[in-house]
Coordinates of C-alpha atoms and ligand atoms in Angstrom, one line a residue:
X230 CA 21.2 18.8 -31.3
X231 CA 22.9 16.3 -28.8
X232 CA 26.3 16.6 -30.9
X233 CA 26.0 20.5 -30.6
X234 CA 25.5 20.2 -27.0
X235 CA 28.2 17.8 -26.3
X236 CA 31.0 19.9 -28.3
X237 CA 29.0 23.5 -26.3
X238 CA 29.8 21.4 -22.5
X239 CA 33.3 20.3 -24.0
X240 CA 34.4 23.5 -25.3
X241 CA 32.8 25.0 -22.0
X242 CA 35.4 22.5 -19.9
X243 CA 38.2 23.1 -22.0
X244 CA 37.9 26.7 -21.8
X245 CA 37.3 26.9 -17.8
X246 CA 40.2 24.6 -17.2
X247 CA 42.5 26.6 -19.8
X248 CA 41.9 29.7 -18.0
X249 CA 42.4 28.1 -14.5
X250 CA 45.5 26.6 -15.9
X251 CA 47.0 30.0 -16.7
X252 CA 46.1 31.5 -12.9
X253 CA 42.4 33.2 -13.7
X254 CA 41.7 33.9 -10.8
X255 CA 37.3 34.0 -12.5
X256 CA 37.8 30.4 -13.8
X257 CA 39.2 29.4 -10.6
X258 CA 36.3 30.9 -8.4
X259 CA 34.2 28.9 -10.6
X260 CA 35.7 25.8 -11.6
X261 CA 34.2 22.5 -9.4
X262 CA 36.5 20.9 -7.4
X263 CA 39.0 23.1 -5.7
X264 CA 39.7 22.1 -2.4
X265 CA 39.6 24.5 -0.2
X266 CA 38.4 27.6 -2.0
X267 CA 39.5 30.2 1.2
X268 CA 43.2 30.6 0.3
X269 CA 41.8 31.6 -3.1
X270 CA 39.5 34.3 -2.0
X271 CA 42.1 35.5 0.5
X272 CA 44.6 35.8 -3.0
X273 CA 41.7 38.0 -5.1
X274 CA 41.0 40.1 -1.9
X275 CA 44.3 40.8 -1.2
X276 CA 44.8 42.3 -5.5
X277 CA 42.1 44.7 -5.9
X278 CA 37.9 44.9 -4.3
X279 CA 37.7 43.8 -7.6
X280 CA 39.5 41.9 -10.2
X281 CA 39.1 41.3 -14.0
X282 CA 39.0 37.6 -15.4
X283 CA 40.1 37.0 -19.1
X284 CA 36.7 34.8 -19.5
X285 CA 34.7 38.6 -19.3
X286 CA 33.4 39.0 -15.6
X287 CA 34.5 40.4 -12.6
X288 CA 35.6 38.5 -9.0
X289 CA 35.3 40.2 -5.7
X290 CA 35.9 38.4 -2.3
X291 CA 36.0 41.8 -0.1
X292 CA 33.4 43.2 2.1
X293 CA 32.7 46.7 2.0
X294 CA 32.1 46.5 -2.0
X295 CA 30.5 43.3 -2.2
X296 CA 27.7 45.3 0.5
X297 CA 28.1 48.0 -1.5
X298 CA 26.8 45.9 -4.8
X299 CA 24.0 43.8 -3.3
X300 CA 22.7 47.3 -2.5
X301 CA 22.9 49.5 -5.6
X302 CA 19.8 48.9 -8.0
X303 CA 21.6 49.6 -10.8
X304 CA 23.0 46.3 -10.5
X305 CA 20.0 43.4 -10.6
X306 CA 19.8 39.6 -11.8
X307 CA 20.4 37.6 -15.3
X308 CA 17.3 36.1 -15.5
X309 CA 16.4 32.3 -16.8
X310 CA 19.3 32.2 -19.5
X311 CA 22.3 33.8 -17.6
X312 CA 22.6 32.3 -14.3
X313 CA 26.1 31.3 -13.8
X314 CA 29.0 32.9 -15.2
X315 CA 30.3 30.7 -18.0
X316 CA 27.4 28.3 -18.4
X317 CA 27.1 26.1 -21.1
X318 CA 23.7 24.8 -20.8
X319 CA 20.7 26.8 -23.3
X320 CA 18.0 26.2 -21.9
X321 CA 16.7 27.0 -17.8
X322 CA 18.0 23.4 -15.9
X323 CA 17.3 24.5 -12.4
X324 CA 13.6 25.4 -10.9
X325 CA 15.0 28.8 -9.8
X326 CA 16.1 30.1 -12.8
X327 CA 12.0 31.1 -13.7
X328 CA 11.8 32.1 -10.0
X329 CA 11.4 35.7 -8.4
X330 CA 15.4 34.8 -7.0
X331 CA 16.3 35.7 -11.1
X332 CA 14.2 38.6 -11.4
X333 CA 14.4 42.2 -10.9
X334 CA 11.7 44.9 -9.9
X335 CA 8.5 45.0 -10.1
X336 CA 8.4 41.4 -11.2
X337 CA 10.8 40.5 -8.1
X338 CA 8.2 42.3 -5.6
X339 CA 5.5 41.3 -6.9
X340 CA 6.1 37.6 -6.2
X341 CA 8.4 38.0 -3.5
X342 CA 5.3 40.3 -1.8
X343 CA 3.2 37.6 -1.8
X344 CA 5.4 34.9 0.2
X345 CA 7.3 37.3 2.4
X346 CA 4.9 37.4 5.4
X347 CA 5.0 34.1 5.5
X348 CA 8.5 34.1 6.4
X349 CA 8.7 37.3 9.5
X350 CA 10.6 36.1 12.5
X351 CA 7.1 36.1 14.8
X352 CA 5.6 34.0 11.5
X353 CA 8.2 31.5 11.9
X354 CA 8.7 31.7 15.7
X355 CA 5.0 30.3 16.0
X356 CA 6.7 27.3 14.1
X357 CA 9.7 26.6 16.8
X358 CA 7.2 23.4 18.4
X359 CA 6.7 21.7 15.8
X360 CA 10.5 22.2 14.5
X361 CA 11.2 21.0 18.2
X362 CA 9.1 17.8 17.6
X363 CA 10.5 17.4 13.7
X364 CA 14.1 17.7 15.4
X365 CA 13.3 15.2 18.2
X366 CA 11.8 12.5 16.2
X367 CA 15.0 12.5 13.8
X368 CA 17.1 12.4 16.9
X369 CA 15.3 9.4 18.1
X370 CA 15.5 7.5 15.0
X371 CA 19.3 6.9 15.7
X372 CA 19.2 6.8 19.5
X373 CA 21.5 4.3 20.4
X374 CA 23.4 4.1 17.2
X375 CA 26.9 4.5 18.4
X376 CA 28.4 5.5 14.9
X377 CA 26.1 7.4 12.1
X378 CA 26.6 9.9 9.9
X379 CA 24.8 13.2 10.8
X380 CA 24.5 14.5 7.6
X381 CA 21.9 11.9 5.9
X382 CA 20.4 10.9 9.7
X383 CA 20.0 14.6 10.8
X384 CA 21.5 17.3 8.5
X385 CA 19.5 16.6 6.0
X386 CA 16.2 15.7 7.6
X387 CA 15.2 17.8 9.3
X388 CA 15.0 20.5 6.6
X389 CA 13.3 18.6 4.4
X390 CA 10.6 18.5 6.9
X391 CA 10.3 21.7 8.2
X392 CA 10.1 22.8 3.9
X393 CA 7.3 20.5 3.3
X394 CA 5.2 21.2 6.5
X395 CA 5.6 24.5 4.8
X396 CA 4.2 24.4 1.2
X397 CA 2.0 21.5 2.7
X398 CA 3.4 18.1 1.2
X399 CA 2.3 15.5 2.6
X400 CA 4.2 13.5 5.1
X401 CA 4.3 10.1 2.8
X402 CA 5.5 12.2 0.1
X403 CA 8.2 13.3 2.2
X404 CA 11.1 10.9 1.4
X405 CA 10.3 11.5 -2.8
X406 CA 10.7 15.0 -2.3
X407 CA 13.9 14.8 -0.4
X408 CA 15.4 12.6 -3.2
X409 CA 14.5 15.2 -5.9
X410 CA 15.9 18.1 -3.6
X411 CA 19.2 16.2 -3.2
X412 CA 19.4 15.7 -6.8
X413 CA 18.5 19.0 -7.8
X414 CA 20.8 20.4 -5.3
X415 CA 24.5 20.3 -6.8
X416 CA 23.2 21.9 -10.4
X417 CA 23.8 25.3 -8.6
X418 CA 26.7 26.0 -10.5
X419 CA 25.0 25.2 -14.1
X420 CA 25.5 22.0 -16.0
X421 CA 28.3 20.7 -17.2
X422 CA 27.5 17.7 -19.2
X423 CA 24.7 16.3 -21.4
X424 CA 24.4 13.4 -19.1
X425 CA 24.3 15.7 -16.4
X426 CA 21.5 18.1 -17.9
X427 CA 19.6 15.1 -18.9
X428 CA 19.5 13.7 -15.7
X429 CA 18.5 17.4 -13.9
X430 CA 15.9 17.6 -17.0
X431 CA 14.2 14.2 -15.6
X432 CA 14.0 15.8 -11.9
X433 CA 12.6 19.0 -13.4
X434 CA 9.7 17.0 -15.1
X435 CA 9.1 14.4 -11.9
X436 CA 9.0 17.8 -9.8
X437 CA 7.0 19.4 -11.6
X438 CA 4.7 16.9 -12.5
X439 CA 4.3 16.8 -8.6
X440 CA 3.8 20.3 -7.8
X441 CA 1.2 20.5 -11.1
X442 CA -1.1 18.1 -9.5
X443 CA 0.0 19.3 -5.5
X444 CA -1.4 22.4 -6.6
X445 CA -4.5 20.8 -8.5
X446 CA -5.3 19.5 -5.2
X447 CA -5.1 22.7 -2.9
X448 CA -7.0 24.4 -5.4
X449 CA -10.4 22.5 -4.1
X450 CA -8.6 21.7 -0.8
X451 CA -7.1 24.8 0.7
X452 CA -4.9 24.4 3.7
X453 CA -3.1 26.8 6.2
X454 CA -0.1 26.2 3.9
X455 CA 2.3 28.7 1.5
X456 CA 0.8 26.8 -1.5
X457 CA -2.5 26.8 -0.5
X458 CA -1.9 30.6 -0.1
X459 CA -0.3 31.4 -3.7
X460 CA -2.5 29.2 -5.7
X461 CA -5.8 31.3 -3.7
X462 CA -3.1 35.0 -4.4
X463 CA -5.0 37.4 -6.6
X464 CA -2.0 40.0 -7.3
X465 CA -3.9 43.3 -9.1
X466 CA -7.0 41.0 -9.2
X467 CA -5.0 38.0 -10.9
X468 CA -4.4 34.9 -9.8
X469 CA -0.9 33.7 -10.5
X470 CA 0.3 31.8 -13.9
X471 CA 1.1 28.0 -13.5
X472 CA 4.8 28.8 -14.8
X473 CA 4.9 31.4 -11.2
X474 CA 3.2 28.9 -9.1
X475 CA 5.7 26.3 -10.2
X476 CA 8.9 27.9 -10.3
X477 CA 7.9 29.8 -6.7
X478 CA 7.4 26.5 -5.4
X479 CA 10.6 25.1 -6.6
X480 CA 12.2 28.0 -5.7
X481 CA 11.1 27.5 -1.8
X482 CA 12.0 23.4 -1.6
X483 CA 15.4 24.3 -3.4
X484 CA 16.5 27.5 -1.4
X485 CA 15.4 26.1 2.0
X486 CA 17.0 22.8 1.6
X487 CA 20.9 22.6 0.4
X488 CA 21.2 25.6 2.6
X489 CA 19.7 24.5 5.7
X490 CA 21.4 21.3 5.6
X491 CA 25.1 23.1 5.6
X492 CA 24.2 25.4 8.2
X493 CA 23.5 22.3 10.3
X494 CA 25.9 20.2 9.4
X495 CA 28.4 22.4 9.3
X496 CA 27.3 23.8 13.1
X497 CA 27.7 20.7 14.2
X498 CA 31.0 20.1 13.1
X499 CA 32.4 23.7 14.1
X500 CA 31.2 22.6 17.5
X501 CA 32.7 19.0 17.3
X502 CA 35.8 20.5 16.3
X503 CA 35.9 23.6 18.8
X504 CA 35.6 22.4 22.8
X505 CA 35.7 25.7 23.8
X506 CA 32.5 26.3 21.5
X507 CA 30.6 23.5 22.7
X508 CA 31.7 23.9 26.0
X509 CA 30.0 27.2 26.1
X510 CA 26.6 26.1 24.4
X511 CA 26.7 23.3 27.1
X512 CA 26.9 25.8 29.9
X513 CA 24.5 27.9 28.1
X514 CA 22.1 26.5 25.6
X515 CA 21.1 30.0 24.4
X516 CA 24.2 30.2 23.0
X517 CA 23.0 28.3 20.2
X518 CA 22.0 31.0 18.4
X519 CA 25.2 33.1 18.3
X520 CA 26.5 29.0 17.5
X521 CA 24.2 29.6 14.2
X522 CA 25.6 33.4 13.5
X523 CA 29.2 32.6 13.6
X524 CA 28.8 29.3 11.7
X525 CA 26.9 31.3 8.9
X526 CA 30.2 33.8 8.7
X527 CA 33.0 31.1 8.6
X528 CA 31.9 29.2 6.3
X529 CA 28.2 30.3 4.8
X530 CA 26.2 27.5 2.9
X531 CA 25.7 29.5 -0.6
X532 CA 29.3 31.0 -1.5
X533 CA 28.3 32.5 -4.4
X534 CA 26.3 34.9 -5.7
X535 CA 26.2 37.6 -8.8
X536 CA 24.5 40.3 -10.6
X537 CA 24.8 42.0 -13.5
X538 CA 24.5 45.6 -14.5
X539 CA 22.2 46.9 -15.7
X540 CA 22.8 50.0 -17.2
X541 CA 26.8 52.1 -17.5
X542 CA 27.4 52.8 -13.8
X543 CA 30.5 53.9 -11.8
X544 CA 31.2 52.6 -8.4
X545 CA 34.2 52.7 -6.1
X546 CA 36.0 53.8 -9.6
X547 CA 35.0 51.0 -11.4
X548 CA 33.5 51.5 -14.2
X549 CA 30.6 49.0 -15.6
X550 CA 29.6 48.7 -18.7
X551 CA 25.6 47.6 -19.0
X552 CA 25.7 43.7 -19.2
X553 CA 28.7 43.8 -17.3
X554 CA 28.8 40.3 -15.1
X555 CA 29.8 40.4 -11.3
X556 CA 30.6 37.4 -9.1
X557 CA 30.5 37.9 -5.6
X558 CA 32.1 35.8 -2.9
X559 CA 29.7 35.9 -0.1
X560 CA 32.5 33.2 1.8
X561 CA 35.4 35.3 1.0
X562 CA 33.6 38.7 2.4
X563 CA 32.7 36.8 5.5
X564 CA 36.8 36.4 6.2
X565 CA 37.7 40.0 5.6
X566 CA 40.2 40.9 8.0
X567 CA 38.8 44.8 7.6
X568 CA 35.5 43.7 9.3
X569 CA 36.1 40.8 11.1
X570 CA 39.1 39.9 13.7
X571 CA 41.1 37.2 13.4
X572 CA 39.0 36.0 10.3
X573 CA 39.7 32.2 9.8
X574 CA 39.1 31.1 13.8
X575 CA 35.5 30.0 14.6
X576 CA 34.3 31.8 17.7
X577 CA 31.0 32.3 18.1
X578 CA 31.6 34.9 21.1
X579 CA 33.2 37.4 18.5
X580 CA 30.6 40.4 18.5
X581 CA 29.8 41.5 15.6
X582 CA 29.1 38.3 13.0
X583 CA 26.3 38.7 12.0
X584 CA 27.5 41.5 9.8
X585 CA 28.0 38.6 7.1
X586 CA 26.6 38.3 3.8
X587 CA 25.7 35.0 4.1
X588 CA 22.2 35.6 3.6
X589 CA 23.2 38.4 0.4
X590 CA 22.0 41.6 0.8
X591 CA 19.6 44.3 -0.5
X592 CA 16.2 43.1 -2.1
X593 CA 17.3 39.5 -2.6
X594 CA 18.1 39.2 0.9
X595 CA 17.1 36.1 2.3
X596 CA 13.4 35.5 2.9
X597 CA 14.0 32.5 5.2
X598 CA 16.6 33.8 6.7
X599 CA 14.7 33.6 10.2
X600 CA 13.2 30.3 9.8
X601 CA 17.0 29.2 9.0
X602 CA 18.1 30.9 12.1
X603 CA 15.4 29.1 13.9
X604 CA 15.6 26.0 12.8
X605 CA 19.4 25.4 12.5
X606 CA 19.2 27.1 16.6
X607 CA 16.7 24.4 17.9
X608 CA 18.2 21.8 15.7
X609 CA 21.9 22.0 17.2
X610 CA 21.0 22.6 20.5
X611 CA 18.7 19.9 20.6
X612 CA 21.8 17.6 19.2
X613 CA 24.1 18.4 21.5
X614 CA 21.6 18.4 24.4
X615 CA 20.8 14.6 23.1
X616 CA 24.5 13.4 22.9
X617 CA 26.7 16.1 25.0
X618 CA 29.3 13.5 24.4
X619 CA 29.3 13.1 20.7
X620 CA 32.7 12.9 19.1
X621 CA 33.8 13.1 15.2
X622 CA 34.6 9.8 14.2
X623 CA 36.1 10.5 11.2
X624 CA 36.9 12.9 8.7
X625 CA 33.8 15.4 7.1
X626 CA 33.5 15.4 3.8
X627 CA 32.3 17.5 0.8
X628 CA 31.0 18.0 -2.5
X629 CA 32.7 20.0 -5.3
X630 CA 29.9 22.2 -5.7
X631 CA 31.0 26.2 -5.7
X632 CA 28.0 28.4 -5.7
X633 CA 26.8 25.8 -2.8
X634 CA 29.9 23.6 -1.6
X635 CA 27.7 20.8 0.4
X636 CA 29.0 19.3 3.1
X637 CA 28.1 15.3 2.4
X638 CA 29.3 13.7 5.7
X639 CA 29.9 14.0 9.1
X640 CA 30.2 10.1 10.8
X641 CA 30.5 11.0 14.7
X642 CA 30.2 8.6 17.5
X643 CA 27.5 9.0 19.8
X644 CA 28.5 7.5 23.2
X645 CA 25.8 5.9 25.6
X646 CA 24.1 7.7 27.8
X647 CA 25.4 7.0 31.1
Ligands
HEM714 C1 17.7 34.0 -1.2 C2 21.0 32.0 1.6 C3 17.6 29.4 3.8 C4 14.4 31.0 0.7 C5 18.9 33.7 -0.6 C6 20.1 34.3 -1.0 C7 21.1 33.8 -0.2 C8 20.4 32.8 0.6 C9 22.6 34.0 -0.2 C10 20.3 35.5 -2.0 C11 21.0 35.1 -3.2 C12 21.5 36.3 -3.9 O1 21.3 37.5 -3.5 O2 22.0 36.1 -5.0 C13 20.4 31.2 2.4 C14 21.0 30.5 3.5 C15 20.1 29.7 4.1 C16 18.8 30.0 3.5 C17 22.5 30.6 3.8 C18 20.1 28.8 5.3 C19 21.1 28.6 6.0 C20 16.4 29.6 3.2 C21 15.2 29.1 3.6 C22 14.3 29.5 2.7 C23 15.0 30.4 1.8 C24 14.9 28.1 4.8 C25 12.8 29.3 2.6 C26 12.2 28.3 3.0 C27 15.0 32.0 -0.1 C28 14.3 32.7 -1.2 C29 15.3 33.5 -1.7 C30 16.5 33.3 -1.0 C31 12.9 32.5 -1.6 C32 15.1 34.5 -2.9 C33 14.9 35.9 -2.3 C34 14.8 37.0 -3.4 O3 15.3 36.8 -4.5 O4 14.2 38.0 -3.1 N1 19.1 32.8 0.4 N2 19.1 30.8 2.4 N3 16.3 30.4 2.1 N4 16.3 32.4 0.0 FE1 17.7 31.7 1.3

């Protein structure tokens, strides 16, 4: 078995880096470790809406089609065994990949029905105090500093926090869970190595594990918490299945946390790097929000999305074939020059970002979509509002992830209050 999978993740490798050799523009969407991946989804937009790779699946980094796609329910999601294009692992190595995120209708409603109203904007707006408070206390834990990197000290915090308050982990458990959500976070794109998908394995288990008895425990204690509520769901007079309960849990900690932490940390550095930005928000604190719009347009935190078709269907005069593989570029939609002026400058007084597809579109759209807004709002503002004087003090930098390119570290310098 291990020899069969090493040769599957070598052959898998060889393959994608063939391909990306010879100029596919697929295998170069999807290989880890480009650099700067705009250029590239400049190049695919500018062939066709649409362009064939030689490894079987479409690319498209346009706007209007990509809209189009998310839309059209003839087009729906791989389920466990097909996630990523060009996957080489067997067996589900990510806690989303049983979740209602990998599912079509009815399965998809009926588990996304039952954690939707937990996530409306006046559901989440009676949360902004506590977020405030969550926010405050990481700020005040590197008061003082002088030099520290935001993304570990704040980016990455404050999600994990907010998530957990949530689903109703409790605070000492706080720190375990945010190691297993930043381990768990770069196997977006698949696996590509045993060592690798024995290592994500191990995180599954631990997680899971810790959910299994989490939920045990709500069962006779119930809280006003989203697992309290789905283990107590009767859905047509059924409770749900432990392998539901689990993977909609994961799904939650995993969707709310890589994502949230870009959209801070990469807020904060689009301010940092962009007085005119900042300069605004200072002025005008509720500017923070449009600060939160235009960041999730330049550069969103998930990249990369697809779907599959699922049945012969013509659109735009393509013509799919059932099975048929799409990937989308959610990052490479948000810089079309047909929707959006002047694509590649940061400017969150342009009118009319939030027509991005950061957040996908149609019946995956994002569920915490307005918590996100919320939270990255009040956590920026507060930042800047702490340290109007904080400087980058060296360069950012990321991981090689592509469906969800992390940014790992912004070191600023936080000058003294006066
Ligand atoms: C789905 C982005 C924050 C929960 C999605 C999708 C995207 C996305 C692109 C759809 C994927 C697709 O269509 O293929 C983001 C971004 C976030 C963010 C950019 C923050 C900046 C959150 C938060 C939560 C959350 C805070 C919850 C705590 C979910 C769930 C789904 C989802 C449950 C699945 C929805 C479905 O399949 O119906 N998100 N997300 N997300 N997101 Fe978010």
């Amino acid at each position: 078995g291990h020899l069969r999978s090493q040769l599957a993740f070598l052959t898998h490798r060889s393959v994608l880096w063939g391909a990306s050799a010879l100029g596919d523009p697929g295998a170069r969407l999807v290989r880890r470790g480009t650099a700067d991946p705009y250029p590239l989804y400049d190049e695919i937009r500018a062939t066709a809406p649409l362009v064939r790779s030689r490894l079987g699946f479409y690319v498209g980094a346009g706007h209007a089609l990509s809209a189009r796609l998310l839309r059209d329910d003839r087009f729906g999601m791989p389920g466990p065994h097909g996630v990523f294009p060009l996957r080489a692992a067997t067996e589900p190595v990510h806690p989303i990949e049983d979740s209602f995120l990998m599912m079509d209708p009815p399965d998809h409603t009926r588990l996304r029905r039952l954690v939707a109203p937990w996530f409306t904007s006046r559901t989440v707006a009676r949360r902004a105090e506590e977020i405030e408070r969550i926010v405050a206390d990481c700020l005040d834990e590197f008061e003082g500093a002088g030099e520290v990197d935001l993304v570990p000290l704040f980016a990455n915090r404050v999600p994990v926090q907010v998530i957990c308050d949530l689903l109703g982990v409790p605070a000492p458990e706080h720190e375990r869970f945010r190691g297993w959500a930043n381990r768990i976070a770069p196997a977006f794109d698949g696996v590509n190595s045993v060592g690798e998908f024995e290592r994500l394995r191990q995180v599954m288990l631990e997680l899971q594990e810790f959910f299994t008895e989490l939920i045990a425990f709500r069962r006779r204690h119930p809280a006003e918490d989203i697992l309290s509520g789905l283990v107590h769901a009767k859905v047509d007079g059924e409770s749900l299945n432990t392998k539901d309960l689990l993977a909609t849990s994961g799904l939650l900690l995993l969707a709310g946390f890589g994502t949230t932490v870009n959209l801070i940390g990469k807020g904060a550095l689009g301010l940092l790097t962009h007085p005119d930005a900042l300069g605004h928000l200072r002025r005008d604190p509720g500017l923070a929000a449009a600060v939160v719009e235009e960041t999730l347009r330049y550069d969103p935190p998930v990249h990369l999305t697809a779907r599959f078709a699922r049945e012969d269907a013509e659109v735009a005069g393509f013509r799919f074939r059932r099975g048929d593989q799409i990937v989308l570029s959610l990052a490479g939609a948000n810089r079309d020059p047909a929707v959006f002026d002047h694509p590649d400058q940061f400017d969150p007084t342009r009118p009319n970002a939030r027509e991005h597809l950061a957040f996908s579109g149609g019946i995956h759209f994002c569920v915490g979509a307005a918590l996100a807004r919320l939270e990255a709002g009040i956590a920026l503002r507060a930042l800047f509002q702490r340290h109007p004087r904080l400087e980058l003090a060296g360069a950012p930098e990321r991981g090689d992830g592509r469906t969800l390119p992390m940014l790992t570290s912004l070191p600023v310098h936080c000058p003294r209050r006066a």
